[in-house]
Short mmCIF file of C-alpha atoms in Angstrom, two decimals:
data_model
loop_
_atom_site.label_atom_id
_atom_site.label_comp_id
_atom_site.label_asym_id
_atom_site.label_seq_id
_atom_site.Cartn_x
_atom_site.Cartn_y
_atom_site.Cartn_z
CA UNK A 137 88.18 -58.19 -9.77
CA UNK A 138 89.19 -60.44 -9.98
CA UNK A 139 88.23 -64.77 -14.89
CA UNK A 140 89.62 -66.77 -16.26
CA UNK A 141 89.58 -77.59 -21.25
CA UNK A 142 88.27 -83.51 -27.19
CA UNK A 143 91.30 -85.12 -27.99
CA UNK A 144 92.48 -85.15 -24.34
CA UNK A 145 89.16 -85.95 -22.71
CA UNK A 146 86.61 -88.70 -22.93
CA UNK A 147 84.12 -86.55 -24.86
CA UNK A 148 84.08 -85.54 -28.50
CA UNK A 149 87.55 -86.81 -29.25
CA UNK A 150 86.78 -87.15 -32.92
CA UNK A 151 85.18 -83.81 -33.71
CA UNK A 152 85.75 -81.60 -30.67
CA UNK A 153 88.09 -79.29 -32.53
CA UNK A 154 85.55 -78.59 -35.31
CA UNK A 155 82.30 -78.24 -33.38
CA UNK A 156 81.37 -74.71 -32.20
CA UNK A 157 81.98 -74.55 -28.49
CA UNK A 158 78.40 -73.65 -27.53
CA UNK A 159 77.08 -76.62 -29.55
CA UNK A 160 79.16 -79.02 -27.49
CA UNK A 161 76.67 -80.55 -25.04
CA UNK A 162 79.29 -81.28 -22.36
CA UNK A 163 80.55 -77.70 -22.39
CA UNK A 164 77.04 -76.26 -22.67
CA UNK A 165 76.07 -78.06 -19.47
CA UNK A 166 79.18 -76.77 -17.73
CA UNK A 167 78.56 -73.25 -19.04
CA UNK A 168 74.94 -73.32 -17.84
CA UNK A 169 76.00 -74.37 -14.36
CA UNK A 170 78.77 -71.77 -14.19
CA UNK A 171 76.38 -69.08 -15.42
CA UNK A 172 73.84 -70.02 -12.75
CA UNK A 173 76.53 -69.90 -10.05
CA UNK A 174 77.73 -66.52 -11.33
CA UNK A 175 74.21 -65.11 -11.31
CA UNK A 176 73.59 -66.43 -7.79
CA UNK A 177 76.90 -65.01 -6.58
CA UNK A 178 76.13 -61.58 -8.01
CA UNK A 179 72.49 -61.59 -6.88
CA UNK A 180 73.04 -62.20 -3.16
CA UNK A 181 74.51 -58.80 -2.20
CA UNK A 182 72.02 -57.05 -4.51
CA UNK A 183 69.01 -58.81 -2.96
CA UNK A 184 70.33 -58.18 0.56
CA UNK A 185 70.65 -54.54 -0.47
CA UNK A 186 66.96 -54.57 -1.35
CA UNK A 187 66.30 -55.79 2.19
CA UNK A 188 68.04 -52.66 3.48
CA UNK A 189 65.82 -50.52 1.28
CA UNK A 190 62.64 -52.08 2.67
CA UNK A 191 64.09 -51.82 6.21
CA UNK A 192 64.00 -55.53 7.00
CA UNK A 193 67.81 -55.38 7.31
CA UNK A 194 70.04 -52.63 8.67
CA UNK A 195 73.06 -51.24 6.85
CA UNK A 196 75.39 -52.49 9.60
CA UNK A 197 73.80 -55.92 9.38
CA UNK A 198 74.35 -55.91 5.62
CA UNK A 199 78.05 -55.23 6.12
CA UNK A 200 78.24 -58.09 8.63
CA UNK A 201 76.57 -60.52 6.23
CA UNK A 202 78.82 -59.56 3.32
CA UNK A 203 81.88 -59.87 5.56
CA UNK A 204 80.71 -63.34 6.66
CA UNK A 205 80.28 -64.35 3.03
CA UNK A 206 83.81 -63.14 2.21
CA UNK A 207 85.26 -65.07 5.15
CA UNK A 208 83.48 -68.21 4.02
CA UNK A 209 84.76 -67.71 0.47
CA UNK A 210 88.39 -67.25 1.51
CA UNK A 211 88.27 -70.20 3.91
CA UNK A 212 86.80 -72.55 1.32
CA UNK A 213 88.99 -71.72 -1.68
CA UNK A 214 92.19 -73.51 -0.57
CA UNK A 215 90.25 -76.44 0.90
CA UNK A 216 88.28 -76.87 -2.33
CA UNK A 217 91.49 -76.70 -4.36
CA UNK A 218 92.90 -79.66 -2.44
CA UNK A 219 89.64 -81.63 -2.53
CA UNK A 220 89.17 -81.03 -6.26
CA UNK A 221 92.63 -82.46 -6.93
CA UNK A 222 92.21 -85.38 -4.52
CA UNK A 223 88.73 -86.34 -5.70
CA UNK A 224 86.28 -85.72 -8.55
CA UNK A 225 85.98 -82.06 -9.54
CA UNK A 226 82.37 -82.79 -10.48
CA UNK A 227 81.58 -83.90 -6.93
CA UNK A 228 83.16 -80.76 -5.48
CA UNK A 229 80.94 -78.66 -7.75
CA UNK A 230 77.91 -80.70 -6.64
CA UNK A 231 78.50 -80.35 -2.92
CA UNK A 232 79.50 -76.70 -3.19
CA UNK A 233 76.30 -75.90 -5.08
CA UNK A 234 74.21 -77.88 -2.59
CA UNK A 235 75.79 -76.02 0.33
CA UNK A 236 75.06 -72.60 -1.16
CA UNK A 237 71.61 -73.77 -2.24
CA UNK A 238 70.79 -74.87 1.30
CA UNK A 239 72.07 -71.59 2.76
CA UNK A 240 69.67 -69.45 0.72
CA UNK A 241 66.39 -70.47 2.42
CA UNK A 242 68.12 -70.19 5.80
CA UNK A 243 68.95 -66.60 4.90
CA UNK A 244 65.31 -66.07 3.99
CA UNK A 245 64.14 -67.63 7.27
CA UNK A 246 66.44 -65.39 9.32
CA UNK A 247 65.45 -62.19 7.52
CA UNK A 248 64.05 -59.79 10.10
CA UNK A 249 64.43 -62.41 12.84
CA UNK A 250 68.04 -63.44 13.48
CA UNK A 251 71.12 -61.73 12.10
CA UNK A 252 73.49 -64.35 13.61
CA UNK A 253 71.57 -67.09 11.78
CA UNK A 254 71.82 -65.10 8.56
CA UNK A 255 75.55 -64.52 9.11
CA UNK A 256 76.14 -68.25 9.51
CA UNK A 257 74.16 -68.95 6.35
CA UNK A 258 76.05 -66.20 4.49
CA UNK A 259 79.34 -67.82 5.48
CA UNK A 260 78.13 -71.18 4.13
CA UNK A 261 76.96 -69.49 0.92
CA UNK A 262 80.39 -67.86 0.56
CA UNK A 263 82.08 -71.20 1.17
CA UNK A 264 80.04 -72.79 -1.60
CA UNK A 265 80.92 -69.93 -3.91
CA UNK A 266 84.61 -70.23 -3.06
CA UNK A 267 84.61 -74.00 -3.50
CA UNK A 268 83.06 -73.70 -6.95
CA UNK A 269 85.76 -71.42 -8.35
CA UNK A 270 88.81 -73.74 -8.52
CA UNK A 271 86.61 -76.79 -9.21
CA UNK A 272 84.91 -75.17 -12.20
CA UNK A 273 88.28 -73.95 -13.46
CA UNK A 274 89.74 -77.45 -13.36
CA UNK A 275 86.57 -79.05 -14.70
CA UNK A 276 86.76 -76.83 -17.79
CA UNK A 277 90.15 -78.39 -18.56
CA UNK A 278 88.53 -81.83 -18.40
CA UNK A 279 85.50 -81.06 -20.56
CA UNK A 280 87.06 -78.93 -23.33
CA UNK A 281 89.96 -79.90 -25.60
CA UNK A 282 93.08 -77.75 -25.56
CA UNK A 283 92.44 -76.11 -28.93
CA UNK A 284 89.10 -74.63 -27.83
CA UNK A 285 89.81 -73.64 -24.23
CA UNK A 286 90.35 -69.99 -25.05
CA UNK A 287 86.92 -69.88 -26.70
CA UNK A 288 85.45 -71.76 -23.74
CA UNK A 289 86.94 -69.37 -21.19
CA UNK A 290 85.73 -66.42 -23.24
CA UNK A 291 82.22 -67.91 -23.28
CA UNK A 292 82.39 -68.33 -19.50
CA UNK A 293 83.38 -64.73 -18.91
CA UNK A 294 80.80 -63.48 -21.42
CA UNK A 295 78.11 -65.12 -19.31
CA UNK A 296 79.40 -63.34 -16.20
CA UNK A 297 79.46 -59.95 -17.91
CA UNK A 298 76.00 -60.32 -19.44
CA UNK A 299 74.69 -61.29 -16.01
CA UNK A 300 76.25 -58.18 -14.49
CA UNK A 301 74.80 -56.00 -17.23
CA UNK A 302 71.21 -57.23 -17.21
CA UNK A 303 71.02 -58.58 -13.68
CA UNK A 304 70.12 -55.34 -11.86
CA UNK A 305 67.18 -54.66 -14.16
CA UNK A 306 65.96 -58.25 -13.89
CA UNK A 307 66.23 -58.28 -10.09
CA UNK A 308 64.47 -54.93 -9.81
CA UNK A 309 61.67 -56.24 -12.02
CA UNK A 310 61.28 -59.41 -9.96
CA UNK A 311 61.25 -57.32 -6.76
CA UNK A 312 58.02 -55.72 -7.97
CA UNK A 313 56.27 -59.09 -7.74
CA UNK A 314 58.29 -60.98 -5.11
CA UNK A 315 59.47 -60.08 -1.62
CA UNK A 316 63.09 -60.35 -0.52
CA UNK A 317 62.63 -63.78 1.07
CA UNK A 318 61.26 -65.20 -2.18
CA UNK A 319 64.21 -63.72 -4.10
CA UNK A 320 66.62 -65.39 -1.67
CA UNK A 321 64.90 -68.73 -2.25
CA UNK A 322 65.29 -68.08 -5.99
CA UNK A 323 69.03 -67.69 -5.45
CA UNK A 324 69.00 -71.12 -3.84
CA UNK A 325 67.35 -72.57 -6.93
CA UNK A 326 70.10 -71.08 -9.09
CA UNK A 327 72.67 -72.85 -6.94
CA UNK A 328 70.83 -76.13 -7.49
CA UNK A 329 71.18 -75.58 -11.24
CA UNK A 330 74.91 -74.98 -10.70
CA UNK A 331 75.12 -78.19 -8.67
CA UNK A 332 73.18 -80.61 -10.86
CA UNK A 333 73.42 -79.46 -14.49
CA UNK A 334 77.18 -79.87 -15.26
CA UNK A 335 78.18 -83.32 -16.47
CA UNK A 336 81.17 -85.44 -15.62
CA UNK A 337 84.64 -84.50 -16.71
CA UNK A 338 87.41 -86.81 -17.87
CA UNK A 339 87.95 -90.19 -16.27
CA UNK A 340 90.77 -90.40 -13.73
CA UNK A 341 94.05 -90.95 -15.49
CA UNK A 342 93.13 -88.92 -18.59
CA UNK A 343 95.22 -85.81 -18.78
CA UNK A 344 93.81 -82.48 -19.84
CA UNK A 345 96.86 -80.25 -19.75
CA UNK A 346 100.55 -80.23 -20.38
CA UNK A 347 103.54 -81.26 -18.44
CA UNK A 348 102.01 -82.85 -15.38
CA UNK A 349 101.71 -86.25 -13.91
CA UNK A 350 98.46 -87.67 -12.79
CA UNK A 351 94.96 -87.57 -14.15
CA UNK A 352 92.85 -84.59 -14.98
CA UNK A 353 89.95 -86.24 -13.30
CA UNK A 354 91.28 -85.39 -9.86
CA UNK A 355 94.12 -87.79 -9.25
CA UNK A 356 94.41 -88.75 -5.60
CA UNK A 357 97.55 -87.95 -3.66
CA UNK A 358 99.34 -90.56 -1.62
CA UNK A 359 97.23 -91.85 1.29
CA UNK A 360 97.81 -90.09 4.58
CA UNK A 361 99.02 -86.77 3.22
CA UNK A 362 97.76 -83.77 5.15
CA UNK A 363 95.86 -80.80 3.81
CA UNK A 364 98.86 -78.51 4.33
CA UNK A 365 101.15 -80.95 2.50
CA UNK A 366 98.72 -81.16 -0.40
CA UNK A 367 98.28 -77.41 -0.59
CA UNK A 368 102.05 -77.03 -0.39
CA UNK A 369 102.32 -79.23 -3.48
CA UNK A 370 100.04 -76.75 -5.25
CA UNK A 371 102.26 -73.87 -4.18
CA UNK A 372 105.36 -75.69 -5.43
CA UNK A 373 103.62 -76.38 -8.72
CA UNK A 374 102.81 -72.66 -9.04
CA UNK A 375 106.44 -71.78 -8.36
CA UNK A 376 107.50 -74.03 -11.25
CA UNK A 377 105.92 -71.44 -13.56
CA UNK A 378 107.64 -68.03 -13.18
CA UNK A 379 105.09 -66.45 -15.54
CA UNK A 380 102.31 -67.51 -13.17
CA UNK A 381 103.97 -66.06 -10.07
CA UNK A 382 104.74 -62.80 -11.88
CA UNK A 383 101.27 -62.53 -13.39
CA UNK A 384 99.56 -63.34 -10.09
CA UNK A 385 101.58 -60.65 -8.35
CA UNK A 386 100.55 -58.13 -11.00
CA UNK A 387 96.90 -59.19 -10.83
CA UNK A 388 96.85 -58.94 -7.04
CA UNK A 389 98.38 -55.46 -7.16
CA UNK A 390 95.88 -54.23 -9.76
CA UNK A 391 92.89 -55.60 -7.86
CA UNK A 392 94.09 -54.22 -4.54
CA UNK A 393 94.56 -50.73 -5.99
CA UNK A 394 92.56 -50.26 -9.18
CA UNK A 395 89.48 -52.11 -7.96
CA UNK A 396 89.68 -50.23 -4.67
CA UNK A 397 89.67 -46.93 -6.54
CA UNK A 398 86.58 -48.10 -8.38
CA UNK A 399 84.84 -49.26 -5.23
CA UNK A 400 85.60 -46.23 -3.04
CA UNK A 401 86.89 -43.27 -5.05
CA UNK A 402 84.51 -43.47 -8.01
CA UNK A 403 81.36 -42.97 -5.91
CA UNK A 404 83.03 -40.08 -4.07
CA UNK A 405 84.16 -38.37 -7.27
CA UNK A 406 80.78 -38.93 -8.89
CA UNK A 407 79.08 -37.24 -5.94
CA UNK A 408 81.54 -34.46 -5.11
CA UNK A 409 82.95 -33.50 -8.52
CA UNK A 410 79.98 -34.14 -10.79
CA UNK A 411 77.08 -33.88 -8.36
CA UNK A 412 75.26 -36.86 -9.85
CA UNK A 413 75.22 -40.62 -9.68
CA UNK A 414 75.10 -40.75 -13.48
CA UNK A 415 78.90 -40.84 -13.72
CA UNK A 416 79.06 -43.79 -11.30
CA UNK A 417 76.37 -45.74 -13.15
CA UNK A 418 77.76 -44.81 -16.57
CA UNK A 419 81.31 -45.80 -15.68
CA UNK A 420 80.27 -49.19 -14.31
CA UNK A 421 78.06 -49.86 -17.34
CA UNK A 422 80.89 -48.85 -19.67
CA UNK A 423 83.26 -51.18 -17.82
CA UNK A 424 80.90 -54.13 -18.26
CA UNK A 425 80.27 -53.29 -21.92
CA UNK A 426 84.03 -53.05 -22.48
CA UNK A 427 84.53 -56.43 -20.82
CA UNK A 428 81.92 -57.94 -23.12
CA UNK A 429 83.77 -56.53 -26.13
CA UNK A 430 87.08 -57.80 -24.76
CA UNK A 431 85.73 -61.31 -24.27
CA UNK A 432 84.37 -61.38 -27.82
CA UNK A 433 87.71 -60.15 -29.16
CA UNK A 434 89.92 -62.59 -27.27
CA UNK A 435 87.70 -65.56 -28.18
CA UNK A 436 89.31 -65.46 -31.64
CA UNK A 437 92.38 -63.20 -31.42
CA UNK A 438 95.71 -65.00 -31.02
CA UNK A 439 98.43 -62.37 -30.44
CA UNK A 440 102.05 -63.20 -31.26
CA UNK A 441 103.05 -62.76 -27.60
CA UNK A 442 99.89 -63.74 -25.73
CA UNK A 443 101.28 -63.27 -22.24
CA UNK A 444 102.59 -59.77 -22.81
CA UNK A 445 99.41 -58.81 -24.66
CA UNK A 446 97.41 -60.07 -21.67
CA UNK A 447 99.57 -58.11 -19.22
CA UNK A 448 99.14 -54.99 -21.36
CA UNK A 449 95.40 -55.54 -21.09
CA UNK A 450 95.69 -55.83 -17.31
CA UNK A 451 97.69 -52.60 -17.20
CA UNK A 452 94.86 -50.82 -19.02
CA UNK A 453 92.96 -50.83 -15.73
CA UNK A 454 95.23 -47.95 -14.71
CA UNK A 455 93.23 -45.64 -16.98
CA UNK A 456 90.24 -46.03 -14.63
CA UNK A 457 91.76 -44.36 -11.53
CA UNK A 458 93.74 -41.98 -13.76
CA UNK A 459 90.50 -40.64 -15.27
CA UNK A 460 89.35 -39.58 -11.78
CA UNK A 461 92.38 -37.42 -10.99
CA UNK A 462 91.40 -34.29 -12.97
CA UNK A 463 87.97 -32.77 -13.63
CA UNK A 464 87.28 -34.10 -17.12
CA UNK A 465 84.08 -34.57 -19.08
CA UNK A 466 82.05 -37.57 -17.82
CA UNK A 467 82.46 -39.19 -21.24
CA UNK A 468 86.21 -39.39 -20.62
CA UNK A 469 85.66 -41.26 -17.36
CA UNK A 470 83.26 -43.67 -19.05
CA UNK A 471 85.67 -44.21 -21.96
CA UNK A 472 88.49 -44.97 -19.51
CA UNK A 473 86.37 -47.55 -17.74
CA UNK A 474 85.39 -49.10 -21.09
CA UNK A 475 89.10 -49.47 -21.95
CA UNK A 476 89.70 -51.03 -18.51
CA UNK A 477 86.88 -53.49 -19.17
CA UNK A 478 88.31 -54.52 -22.53
CA UNK A 479 91.74 -54.94 -20.96
CA UNK A 480 90.66 -57.08 -18.03
CA UNK A 481 89.19 -59.72 -20.34
CA UNK A 482 92.21 -59.58 -22.64
CA UNK A 483 94.04 -60.70 -19.50
CA UNK A 484 91.52 -63.05 -17.86
CA UNK A 485 90.85 -65.40 -20.77
CA UNK A 486 94.51 -66.09 -21.79
CA UNK A 487 95.42 -66.33 -18.10
CA UNK A 488 92.87 -69.06 -17.38
CA UNK A 489 93.69 -70.81 -20.64
CA UNK A 490 97.42 -70.82 -19.92
CA UNK A 491 96.91 -72.27 -16.45
CA UNK A 492 94.77 -75.06 -17.90
CA UNK A 493 97.48 -75.77 -20.50
CA UNK A 494 100.67 -75.44 -18.47
CA UNK A 495 99.86 -76.57 -14.93
CA UNK A 496 100.07 -80.26 -14.04
CA UNK A 497 96.49 -81.56 -14.39
CA UNK A 498 96.41 -83.18 -10.95
CA UNK A 499 97.40 -79.87 -9.33
CA UNK A 500 95.36 -77.46 -11.43
CA UNK A 501 92.61 -76.92 -8.85
CA UNK A 502 95.16 -76.12 -6.13
CA UNK A 503 97.00 -73.63 -8.34
CA UNK A 504 93.67 -72.05 -9.33
CA UNK A 505 92.71 -71.79 -5.68
CA UNK A 506 95.98 -69.96 -5.01
CA UNK A 507 95.06 -67.55 -7.80
CA UNK A 508 91.62 -66.80 -6.34
CA UNK A 509 92.88 -66.74 -2.76
CA UNK A 510 95.50 -64.05 -3.35
CA UNK A 511 93.72 -61.91 -5.93
CA UNK A 512 90.39 -61.88 -4.09
CA UNK A 513 91.83 -62.17 -0.60
CA UNK A 514 93.79 -58.93 -0.68
CA UNK A 515 91.00 -56.93 -2.32
CA UNK A 516 89.23 -56.22 1.02
CA UNK A 517 92.52 -54.90 2.40
CA UNK A 518 92.75 -52.40 -0.44
CA UNK A 519 89.14 -51.35 0.07
CA UNK A 520 89.75 -50.87 3.79
CA UNK A 521 92.88 -48.73 3.29
CA UNK A 522 91.96 -46.49 0.38
CA UNK A 523 89.35 -44.38 2.18
CA UNK A 524 91.69 -43.49 5.10
CA UNK A 525 94.45 -42.83 2.56
CA UNK A 526 92.21 -40.40 0.66
CA UNK A 527 91.36 -38.62 3.91
CA UNK A 528 95.04 -38.37 4.86
CA UNK A 529 96.62 -37.45 1.51
CA UNK A 530 93.76 -36.34 -0.71
CA UNK A 531 92.09 -38.11 -3.60
CA UNK A 532 94.45 -37.05 -6.39
CA UNK A 533 97.73 -38.42 -4.93
CA UNK A 534 96.07 -41.69 -3.95
CA UNK A 535 94.50 -42.12 -7.38
CA UNK A 536 97.81 -41.36 -9.11
CA UNK A 537 99.49 -43.99 -6.92
CA UNK A 538 96.78 -46.51 -7.81
CA UNK A 539 97.14 -45.77 -11.53
CA UNK A 540 100.94 -46.03 -11.33
CA UNK A 541 100.66 -49.42 -9.60
CA UNK A 542 98.23 -50.66 -12.25
CA UNK A 543 100.66 -49.68 -15.00
CA UNK A 544 103.89 -50.70 -13.28
CA UNK A 545 102.98 -54.12 -11.85
CA UNK A 546 102.06 -55.75 -15.19
CA UNK A 547 105.07 -54.06 -16.85
CA UNK A 548 107.33 -55.64 -14.24
CA UNK A 549 105.68 -59.02 -14.72
CA UNK A 550 106.24 -58.76 -18.48
CA UNK A 551 110.02 -58.65 -17.84
CA UNK A 552 109.94 -62.30 -16.77
CA UNK A 553 110.98 -64.21 -19.94
CA UNK A 554 108.29 -66.89 -19.72
CA UNK A 555 105.63 -64.18 -19.44
CA UNK A 556 105.88 -63.60 -23.17
CA UNK A 557 103.72 -66.62 -23.94
CA UNK A 558 102.49 -67.55 -20.45
CA UNK A 559 104.51 -70.70 -20.99
CA UNK A 560 107.75 -72.33 -19.88
CA UNK A 561 108.36 -73.33 -23.52
CA UNK A 562 111.19 -71.38 -25.16
CA UNK A 563 109.48 -71.08 -28.54
CA UNK A 564 107.53 -67.91 -29.17
CA UNK A 565 104.58 -69.74 -30.68
CA UNK A 566 102.06 -70.84 -28.03
CA UNK A 567 101.80 -74.59 -27.44
CA UNK A 568 98.09 -74.46 -28.14
CA UNK A 569 98.69 -73.14 -31.65
CA UNK A 570 101.40 -75.71 -32.34
CA UNK A 571 99.14 -78.55 -31.21
CA UNK A 572 96.13 -77.48 -33.25
CA UNK A 573 97.62 -75.74 -36.27
CA UNK A 574 95.90 -72.51 -35.31
CA UNK A 575 97.10 -69.30 -36.97
CA UNK A 576 97.56 -65.94 -35.29
#
């Protein structure tokens, strides 16, 4: 579930639009740090799962630790959004990475000794993860010029998907040679990479987006303003963009229903209807492979109506729960999940790019934090409700309702006029294309 930018920055102003994005040193440093943070974020629950397998951690304890991490994440996201707009986004990334890096050896020290100590460390790790999200999102807008942000966001999400695809095999291989405590320390080292490798963004006062006052480098609000007042400014900025509110509502609905069906119903159907875990593993692999293909596609594709194309991609997630309603060949389920994977990146990349272009630069981190807070924050609620709903009404009606929501919510969002281009501009052609001369 919830993905996802040198004329306007201090770097590469002369040739930023011509240089391939992965040959840009400033972006490559940012991409390396974001990739390390993504790998560390993914690895923690997997490594803790290995601790359950070797019986150094109980299943109930694992649930407690993951819940603590989620609480830390949700608590840190809005705070980090405010801090990243008040101060340097680079410093927020640094301190967030250091916090998560410091939590990892504490988790290792508490393994098999103190679950409360591990829970506290997991909450700190989650807070670091949550703080990184809006800061990295805003820092991308400082490091990358507007004409290449879609490619940059696609490169970011490609790194996440490749990590998800190869990560389990890599972790399993390392587990042959290292114990769980050593793997947890390794996660801490990844967070140090995320903290120290990215470079500085734009200087304060240099704008990196459209239509906003203040600097992209984290313009400070008036002295004495409270956290709630600052966060409220972010909410008001979000409300200035009807396409953002509509798209965020659709995204939240899809994650709360479609992702819940994946997390709860897919394992049940794989076990009860097919009698094998192959369908579960195949569907998740197909989803990741589809997301990789989607990221590669959207790195260069410029649809005529980018917002509506993105919302159509988001709606494609409905095929995932729909494929579980009737007993079909496993290949059909896997194909449906591949389509969902393609679609989610056709949404994520233009969505992140539009926010970086349209939102006032000095409020971008707060608006991004609102995005992550709602889309990720309601996901646990969906996961908690879908299993009781399946028990009460049966799997098929619940899955049909999830699929209908996934199709209907983006369709409703597409009715908002500014959703056509994810822009308040009346012209059909995206601002990014007008500014750079790009063709569709």
